[in-house]
Short mmCIF file of C-alpha atoms in Angstrom, two decimals:
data_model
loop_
_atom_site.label_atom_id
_atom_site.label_comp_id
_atom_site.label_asym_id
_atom_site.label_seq_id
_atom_site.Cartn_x
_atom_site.Cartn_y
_atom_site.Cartn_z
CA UNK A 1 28.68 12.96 -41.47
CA UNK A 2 28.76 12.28 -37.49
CA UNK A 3 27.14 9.05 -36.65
CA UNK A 4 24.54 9.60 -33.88
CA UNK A 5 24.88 8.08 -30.85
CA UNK A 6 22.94 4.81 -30.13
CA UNK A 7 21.18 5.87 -26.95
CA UNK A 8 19.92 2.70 -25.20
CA UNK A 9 18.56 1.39 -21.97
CA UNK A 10 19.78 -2.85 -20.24
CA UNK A 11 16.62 -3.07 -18.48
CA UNK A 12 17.75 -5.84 -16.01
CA UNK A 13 15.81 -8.93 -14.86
CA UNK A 14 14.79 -9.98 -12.19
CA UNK A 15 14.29 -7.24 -10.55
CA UNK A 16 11.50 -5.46 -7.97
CA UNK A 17 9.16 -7.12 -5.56
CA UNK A 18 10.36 -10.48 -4.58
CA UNK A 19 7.61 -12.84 -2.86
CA UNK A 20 8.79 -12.04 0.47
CA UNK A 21 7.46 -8.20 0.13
CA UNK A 22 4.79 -8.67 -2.46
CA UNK A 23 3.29 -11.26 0.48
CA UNK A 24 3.91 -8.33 3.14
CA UNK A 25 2.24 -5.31 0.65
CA UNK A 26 -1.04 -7.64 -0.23
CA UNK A 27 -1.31 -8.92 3.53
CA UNK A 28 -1.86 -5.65 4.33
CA UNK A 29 -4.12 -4.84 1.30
CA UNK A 30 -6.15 -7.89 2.46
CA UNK A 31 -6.46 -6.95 6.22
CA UNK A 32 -7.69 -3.16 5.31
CA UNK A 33 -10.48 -5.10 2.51
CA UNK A 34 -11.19 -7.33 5.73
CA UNK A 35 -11.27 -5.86 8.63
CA UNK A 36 -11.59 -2.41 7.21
CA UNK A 37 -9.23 0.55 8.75
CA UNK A 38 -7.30 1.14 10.81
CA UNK A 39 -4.99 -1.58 10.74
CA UNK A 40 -1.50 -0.74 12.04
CA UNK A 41 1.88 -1.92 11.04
CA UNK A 42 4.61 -1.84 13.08
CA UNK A 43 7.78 -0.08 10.87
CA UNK A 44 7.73 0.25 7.31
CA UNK A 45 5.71 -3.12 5.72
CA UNK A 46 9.05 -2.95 3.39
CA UNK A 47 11.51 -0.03 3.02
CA UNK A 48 9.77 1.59 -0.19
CA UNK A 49 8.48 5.45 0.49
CA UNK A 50 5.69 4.86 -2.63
CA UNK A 51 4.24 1.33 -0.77
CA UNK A 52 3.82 3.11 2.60
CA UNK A 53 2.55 6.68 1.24
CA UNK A 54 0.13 3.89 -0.37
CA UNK A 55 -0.70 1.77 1.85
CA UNK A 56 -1.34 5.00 4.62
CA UNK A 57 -4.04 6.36 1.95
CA UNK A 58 -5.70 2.96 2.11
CA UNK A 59 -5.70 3.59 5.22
CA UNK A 60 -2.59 1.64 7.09
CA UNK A 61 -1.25 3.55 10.22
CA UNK A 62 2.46 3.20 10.75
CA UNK A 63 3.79 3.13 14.17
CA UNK A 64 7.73 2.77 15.44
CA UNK A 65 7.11 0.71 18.80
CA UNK A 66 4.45 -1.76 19.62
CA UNK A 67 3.21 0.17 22.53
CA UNK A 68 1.43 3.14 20.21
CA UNK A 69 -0.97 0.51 19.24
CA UNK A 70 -4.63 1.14 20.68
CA UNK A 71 -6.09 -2.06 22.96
CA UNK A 72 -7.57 -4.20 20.56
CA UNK A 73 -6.39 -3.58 17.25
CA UNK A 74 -4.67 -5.46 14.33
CA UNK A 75 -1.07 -4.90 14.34
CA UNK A 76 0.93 -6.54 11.14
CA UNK A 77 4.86 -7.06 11.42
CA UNK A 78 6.71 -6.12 8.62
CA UNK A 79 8.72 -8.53 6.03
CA UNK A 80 12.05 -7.77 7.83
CA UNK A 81 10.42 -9.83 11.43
CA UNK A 82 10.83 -9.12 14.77
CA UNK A 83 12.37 -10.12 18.13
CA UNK A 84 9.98 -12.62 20.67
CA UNK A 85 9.85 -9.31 22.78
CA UNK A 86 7.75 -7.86 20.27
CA UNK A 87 5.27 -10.83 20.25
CA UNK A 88 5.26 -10.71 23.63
CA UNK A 89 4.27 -6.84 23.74
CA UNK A 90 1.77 -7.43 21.18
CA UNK A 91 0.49 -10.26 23.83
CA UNK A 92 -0.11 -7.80 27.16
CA UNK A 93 -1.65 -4.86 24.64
CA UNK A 94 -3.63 -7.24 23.69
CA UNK A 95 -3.61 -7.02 19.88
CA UNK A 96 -4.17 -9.55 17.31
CA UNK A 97 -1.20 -9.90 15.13
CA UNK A 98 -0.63 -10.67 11.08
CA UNK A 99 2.89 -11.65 11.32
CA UNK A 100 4.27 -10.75 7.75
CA UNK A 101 7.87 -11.67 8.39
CA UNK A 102 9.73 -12.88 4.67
CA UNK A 103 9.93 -16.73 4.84
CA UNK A 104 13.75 -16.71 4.33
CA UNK A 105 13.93 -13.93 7.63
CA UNK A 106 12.02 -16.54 9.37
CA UNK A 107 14.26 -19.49 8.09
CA UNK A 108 17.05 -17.87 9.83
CA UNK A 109 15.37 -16.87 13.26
CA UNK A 110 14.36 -20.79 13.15
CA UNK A 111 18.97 -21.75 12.78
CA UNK A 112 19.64 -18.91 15.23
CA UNK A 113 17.42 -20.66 17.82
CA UNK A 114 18.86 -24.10 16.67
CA UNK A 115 22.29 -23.14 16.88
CA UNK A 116 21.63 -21.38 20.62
CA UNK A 117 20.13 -24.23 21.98
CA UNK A 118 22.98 -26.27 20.74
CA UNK A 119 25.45 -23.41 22.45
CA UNK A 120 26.94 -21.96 19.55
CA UNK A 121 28.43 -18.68 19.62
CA UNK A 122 26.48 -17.57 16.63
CA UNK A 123 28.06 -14.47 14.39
CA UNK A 124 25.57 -12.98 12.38
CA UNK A 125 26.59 -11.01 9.40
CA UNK A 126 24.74 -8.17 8.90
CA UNK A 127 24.28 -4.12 9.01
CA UNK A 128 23.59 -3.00 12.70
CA UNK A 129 20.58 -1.02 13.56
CA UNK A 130 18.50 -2.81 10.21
CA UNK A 131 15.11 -4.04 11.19
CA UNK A 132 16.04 -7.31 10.24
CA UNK A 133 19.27 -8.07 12.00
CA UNK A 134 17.20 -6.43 15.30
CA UNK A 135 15.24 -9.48 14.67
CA UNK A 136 17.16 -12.05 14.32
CA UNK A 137 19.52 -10.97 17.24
CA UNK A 138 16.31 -10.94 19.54
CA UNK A 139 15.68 -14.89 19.15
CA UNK A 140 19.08 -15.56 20.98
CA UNK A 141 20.81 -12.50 22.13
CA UNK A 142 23.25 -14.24 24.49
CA UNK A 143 24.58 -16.18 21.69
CA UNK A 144 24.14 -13.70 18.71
CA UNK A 145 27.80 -11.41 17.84
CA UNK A 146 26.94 -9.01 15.66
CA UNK A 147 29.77 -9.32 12.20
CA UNK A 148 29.52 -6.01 10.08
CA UNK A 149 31.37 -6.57 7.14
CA UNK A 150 35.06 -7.97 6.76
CA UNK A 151 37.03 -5.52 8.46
CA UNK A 152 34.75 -5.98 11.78
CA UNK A 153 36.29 -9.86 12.16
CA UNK A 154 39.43 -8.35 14.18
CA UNK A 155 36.61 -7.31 17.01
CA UNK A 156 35.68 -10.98 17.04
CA UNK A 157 35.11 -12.83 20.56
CA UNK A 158 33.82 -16.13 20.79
CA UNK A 159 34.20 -18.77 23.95
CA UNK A 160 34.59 -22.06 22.21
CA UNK A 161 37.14 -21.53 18.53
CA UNK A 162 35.26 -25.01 17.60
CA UNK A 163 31.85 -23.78 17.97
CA UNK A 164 31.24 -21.24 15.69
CA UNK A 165 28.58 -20.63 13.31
CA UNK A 166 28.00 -17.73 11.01
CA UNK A 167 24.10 -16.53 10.23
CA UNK A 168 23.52 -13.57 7.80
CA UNK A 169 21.09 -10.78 7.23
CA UNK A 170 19.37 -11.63 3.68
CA UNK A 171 19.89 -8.64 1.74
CA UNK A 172 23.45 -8.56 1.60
CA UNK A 173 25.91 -8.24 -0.98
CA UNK A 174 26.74 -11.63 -1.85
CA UNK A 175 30.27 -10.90 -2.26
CA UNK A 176 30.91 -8.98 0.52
CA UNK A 177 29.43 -11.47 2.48
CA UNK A 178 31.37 -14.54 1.35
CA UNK A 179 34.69 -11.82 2.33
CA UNK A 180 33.51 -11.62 5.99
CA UNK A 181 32.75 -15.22 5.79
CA UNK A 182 36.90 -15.96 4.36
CA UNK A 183 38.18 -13.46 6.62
CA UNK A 184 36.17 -15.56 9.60
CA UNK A 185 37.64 -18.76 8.68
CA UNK A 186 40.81 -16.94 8.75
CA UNK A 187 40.39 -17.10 12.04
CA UNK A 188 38.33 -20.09 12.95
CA UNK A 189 39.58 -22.67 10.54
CA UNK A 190 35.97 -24.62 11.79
CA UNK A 191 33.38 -22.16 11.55
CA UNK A 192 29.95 -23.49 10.69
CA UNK A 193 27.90 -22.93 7.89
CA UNK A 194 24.24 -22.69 7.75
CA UNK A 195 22.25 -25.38 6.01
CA UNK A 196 21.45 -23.27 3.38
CA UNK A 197 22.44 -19.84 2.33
CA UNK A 198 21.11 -17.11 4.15
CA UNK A 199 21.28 -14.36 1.23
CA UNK A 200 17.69 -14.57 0.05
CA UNK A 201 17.29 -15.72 -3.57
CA UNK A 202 16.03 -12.30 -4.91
CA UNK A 203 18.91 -10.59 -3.63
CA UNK A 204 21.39 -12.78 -5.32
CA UNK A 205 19.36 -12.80 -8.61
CA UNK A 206 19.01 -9.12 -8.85
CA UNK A 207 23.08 -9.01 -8.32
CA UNK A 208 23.60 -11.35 -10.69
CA UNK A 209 21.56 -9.44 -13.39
CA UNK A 210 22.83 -5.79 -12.06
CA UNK A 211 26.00 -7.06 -12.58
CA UNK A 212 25.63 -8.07 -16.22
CA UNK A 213 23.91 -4.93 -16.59
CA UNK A 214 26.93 -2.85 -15.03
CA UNK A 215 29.57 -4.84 -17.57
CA UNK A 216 27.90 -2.55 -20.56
CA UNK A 217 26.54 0.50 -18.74
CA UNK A 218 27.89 4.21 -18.56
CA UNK A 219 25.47 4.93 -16.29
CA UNK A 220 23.29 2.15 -13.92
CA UNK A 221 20.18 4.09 -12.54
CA UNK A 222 18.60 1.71 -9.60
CA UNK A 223 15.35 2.69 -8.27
CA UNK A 224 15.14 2.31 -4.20
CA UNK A 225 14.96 3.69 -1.22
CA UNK A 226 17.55 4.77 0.62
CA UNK A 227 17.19 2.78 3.88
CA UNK A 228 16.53 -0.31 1.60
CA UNK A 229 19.35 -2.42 2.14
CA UNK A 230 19.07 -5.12 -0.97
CA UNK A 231 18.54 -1.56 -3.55
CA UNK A 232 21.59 0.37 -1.82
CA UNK A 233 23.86 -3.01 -2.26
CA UNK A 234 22.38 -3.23 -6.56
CA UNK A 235 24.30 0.35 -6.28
CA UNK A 236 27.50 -0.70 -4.89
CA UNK A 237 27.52 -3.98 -7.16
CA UNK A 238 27.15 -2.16 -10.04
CA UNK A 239 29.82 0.26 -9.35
CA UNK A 240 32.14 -2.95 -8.33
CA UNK A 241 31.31 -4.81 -11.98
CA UNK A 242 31.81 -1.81 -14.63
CA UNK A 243 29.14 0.32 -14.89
CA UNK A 244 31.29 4.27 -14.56
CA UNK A 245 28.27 6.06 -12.57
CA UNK A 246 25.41 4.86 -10.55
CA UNK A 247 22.87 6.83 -7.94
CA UNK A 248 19.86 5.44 -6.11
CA UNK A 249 16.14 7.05 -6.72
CA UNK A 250 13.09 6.95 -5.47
CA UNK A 251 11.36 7.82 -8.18
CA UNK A 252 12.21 9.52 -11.83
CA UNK A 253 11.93 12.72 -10.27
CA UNK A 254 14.92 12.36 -8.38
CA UNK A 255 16.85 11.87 -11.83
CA UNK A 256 19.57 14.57 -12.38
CA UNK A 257 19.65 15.12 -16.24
CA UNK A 258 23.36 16.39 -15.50
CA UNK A 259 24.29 12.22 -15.49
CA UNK A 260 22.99 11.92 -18.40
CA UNK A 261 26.09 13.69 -20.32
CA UNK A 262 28.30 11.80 -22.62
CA UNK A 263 26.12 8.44 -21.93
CA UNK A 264 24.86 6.50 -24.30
CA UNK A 265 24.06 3.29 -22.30
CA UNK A 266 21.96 3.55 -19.33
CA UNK A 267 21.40 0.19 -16.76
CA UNK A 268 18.42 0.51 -14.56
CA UNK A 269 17.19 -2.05 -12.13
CA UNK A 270 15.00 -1.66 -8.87
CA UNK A 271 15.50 -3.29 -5.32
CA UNK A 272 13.34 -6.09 -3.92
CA UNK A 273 10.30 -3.58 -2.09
CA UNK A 274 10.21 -1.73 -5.74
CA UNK A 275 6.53 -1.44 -7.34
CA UNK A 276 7.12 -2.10 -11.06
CA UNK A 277 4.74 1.51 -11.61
CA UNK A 278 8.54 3.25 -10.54
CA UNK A 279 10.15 1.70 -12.89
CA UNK A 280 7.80 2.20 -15.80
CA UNK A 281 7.84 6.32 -14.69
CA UNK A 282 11.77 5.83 -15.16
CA UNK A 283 11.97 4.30 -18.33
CA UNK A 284 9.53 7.07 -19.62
CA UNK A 285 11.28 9.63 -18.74
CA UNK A 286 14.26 8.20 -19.86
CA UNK A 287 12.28 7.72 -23.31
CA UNK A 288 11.20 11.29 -23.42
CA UNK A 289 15.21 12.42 -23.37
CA UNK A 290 16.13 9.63 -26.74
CA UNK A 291 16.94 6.55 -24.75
CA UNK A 292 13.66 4.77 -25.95
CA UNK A 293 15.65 1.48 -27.26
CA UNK A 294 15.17 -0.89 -24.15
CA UNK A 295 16.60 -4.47 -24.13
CA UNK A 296 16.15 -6.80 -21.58
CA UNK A 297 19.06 -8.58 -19.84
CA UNK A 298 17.76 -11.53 -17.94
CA UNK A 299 20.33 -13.87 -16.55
CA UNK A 300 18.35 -16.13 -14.48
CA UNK A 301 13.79 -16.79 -14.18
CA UNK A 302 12.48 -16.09 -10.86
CA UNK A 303 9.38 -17.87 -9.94
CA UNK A 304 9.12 -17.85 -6.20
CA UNK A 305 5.67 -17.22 -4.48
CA UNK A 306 4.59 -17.34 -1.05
CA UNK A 307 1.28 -17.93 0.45
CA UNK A 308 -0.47 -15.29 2.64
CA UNK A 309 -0.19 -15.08 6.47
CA UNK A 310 -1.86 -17.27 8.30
CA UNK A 311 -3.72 -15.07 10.74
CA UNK A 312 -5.49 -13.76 7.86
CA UNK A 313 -7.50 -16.91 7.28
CA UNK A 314 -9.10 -15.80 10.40
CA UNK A 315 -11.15 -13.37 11.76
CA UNK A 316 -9.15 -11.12 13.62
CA UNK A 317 -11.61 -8.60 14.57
CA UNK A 318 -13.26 -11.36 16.55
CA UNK A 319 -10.32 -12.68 18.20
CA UNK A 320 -9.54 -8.73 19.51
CA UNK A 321 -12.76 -8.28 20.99
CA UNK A 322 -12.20 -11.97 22.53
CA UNK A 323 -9.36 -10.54 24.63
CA UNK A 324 -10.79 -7.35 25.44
CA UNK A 325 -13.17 -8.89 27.52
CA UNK A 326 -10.93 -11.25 29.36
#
């Protein structure tokens, strides 16, 4: 008699909202309850289709540039941040502003403008056109050389070899990034390092448990986005650490039933903007199809929070009207 396969699910963890976006979704939650709608957001809160389809029920307008913003209104900045231009716009259209930018994005606007001041010619590693690296080049664009990945170090021009520093996006692939960072002190033996690490601690937690996950996976199924940068990298890290297949969803109707043939373990993980509703929809339908045997692979506890905006402790309606009439 043929043994039956043993059909079962590493359910890996951490993984989903870090504090960073689950700050950005309820600041936005809170500002609709407060100050009822419309509230605007300027790009995506976080790169999850689900939270803004969501959020824009509730209510939430989404708007590319600054300028679409009515005289007047509440305008929130997304987790990834945004240049001092932006402010600035936000200033002469006289909105009031929730600035929702991550923490950690804000730690490393705070060294770029350090390390500028100081005359550093700052490379910052990073993925160009992302929201986030936009950002962060904004705060000191004379200084800031954009680095994308290792084999963009040849293209490398600095003025000064011995002032160097490198800055990096946060939701990078640690590995990669410590390549570009080798292949940079290849050629400037005295590059700087940042105080701390840039990588953002969900990022590297999630790749440290997506990679344990990979090690005894067939298949790794991550749920994302696919302009999320952190859920796209889960992918790639995954492939790089043993897993033989893995795809990015949205959702578990995305799914093609055709991967499932000849697996018997299936990884699954999210990315950092990831509601953990998605993720429960996966693992039913997973269930539905024999792989209802889910253990839990949790490498390292995550207990990061972050407290709300501070514009929110005030009333912002007020404050609009206040500059309408001057």
């Amino acid at each position: 008699m043929t043994a039956t396969p043993s059909r079962r699910v590493l359910l890996a963890a951490p993984r989903g909202y870090c504090a960073g976006v689950d700050r950005a979704v309820i600041a936005v939650e809170q500002a609709l309850e407060q100050y009822g709608a419309p509230v605007y957001v300027r790009h995506e809160i976080v790169h999850n289709k689900y939270v803004v389809k969501t959020l824009e029920k509730k209510g939430a307008i989404f708007v590319e540039e600054t300028e679409e913003v009515p005289e007047g209104e509440i305008v929130i900045f997304s987790a990834h941040g945004v240049a001092p231009v932006v402010h600035e716009e936000a200033q002469r259209g006289k909105l009031a502003t929730i600035d929702a930018t991550c923490p950690l994005v804000t730690k490393v606007h705070k060294e770029a403008v350090r390390y500028a001041k100081e005359d550093y010619d700052i490379l910052l590693i990073g993925h160009e056109g992302h929201e986030e690296v936009i950002g962060t080049s904004g705060e000191a664009p004379e200084h800031i050389t954009l680095v994308d990945g290792p084999d963009d170090v040849k293209n490398i021009e600095v003025r000064d070899p011995e002032k160097v520093v490198w800055l990096s996006q946060t939701t990078l692939s640690v590995d990669e990034t410590m390549e570009t960072v080798e292949a940079i002190q290849g050629r400037y033996p005295n590059l700087l390092s940042p105080p701390s690490d840039d990588i953002c601690y969900a990022t590297q937690n999630r790749q440290v448990a997506i990679k344990q996950v990979a090690a005894g996976s067939d298949l790794v199924l991550v749920v994302g986005s696919k302009n999320s940068s952190n859920s796209v990298r889960l992918v790639e890290t995954a492939l790089q650490h043993g897993a033989k297949a893995g795809h990015l969803v949205d959702n578990a109707g995305e799914i093609d039933e055709a991967w499932l043939e000849g697996v018997e373990t299936i990884g699954l993980s999210s990315g950092a903007s990831v509601p953990e509703v998605l993720v429960d929809e996966v693992l039913e339908w997973l269930a539905q199809r024999g792989w209802e045997d889910v253990e839990i692979v949790k490498p390292v506890d995550e207990h990061m929070q972050f407290s709300l905006p501070k514009e929110l402790r005030r009333d912002l309606r007020a404050e609009a009207a206040q500059k309408l009439q001057s």
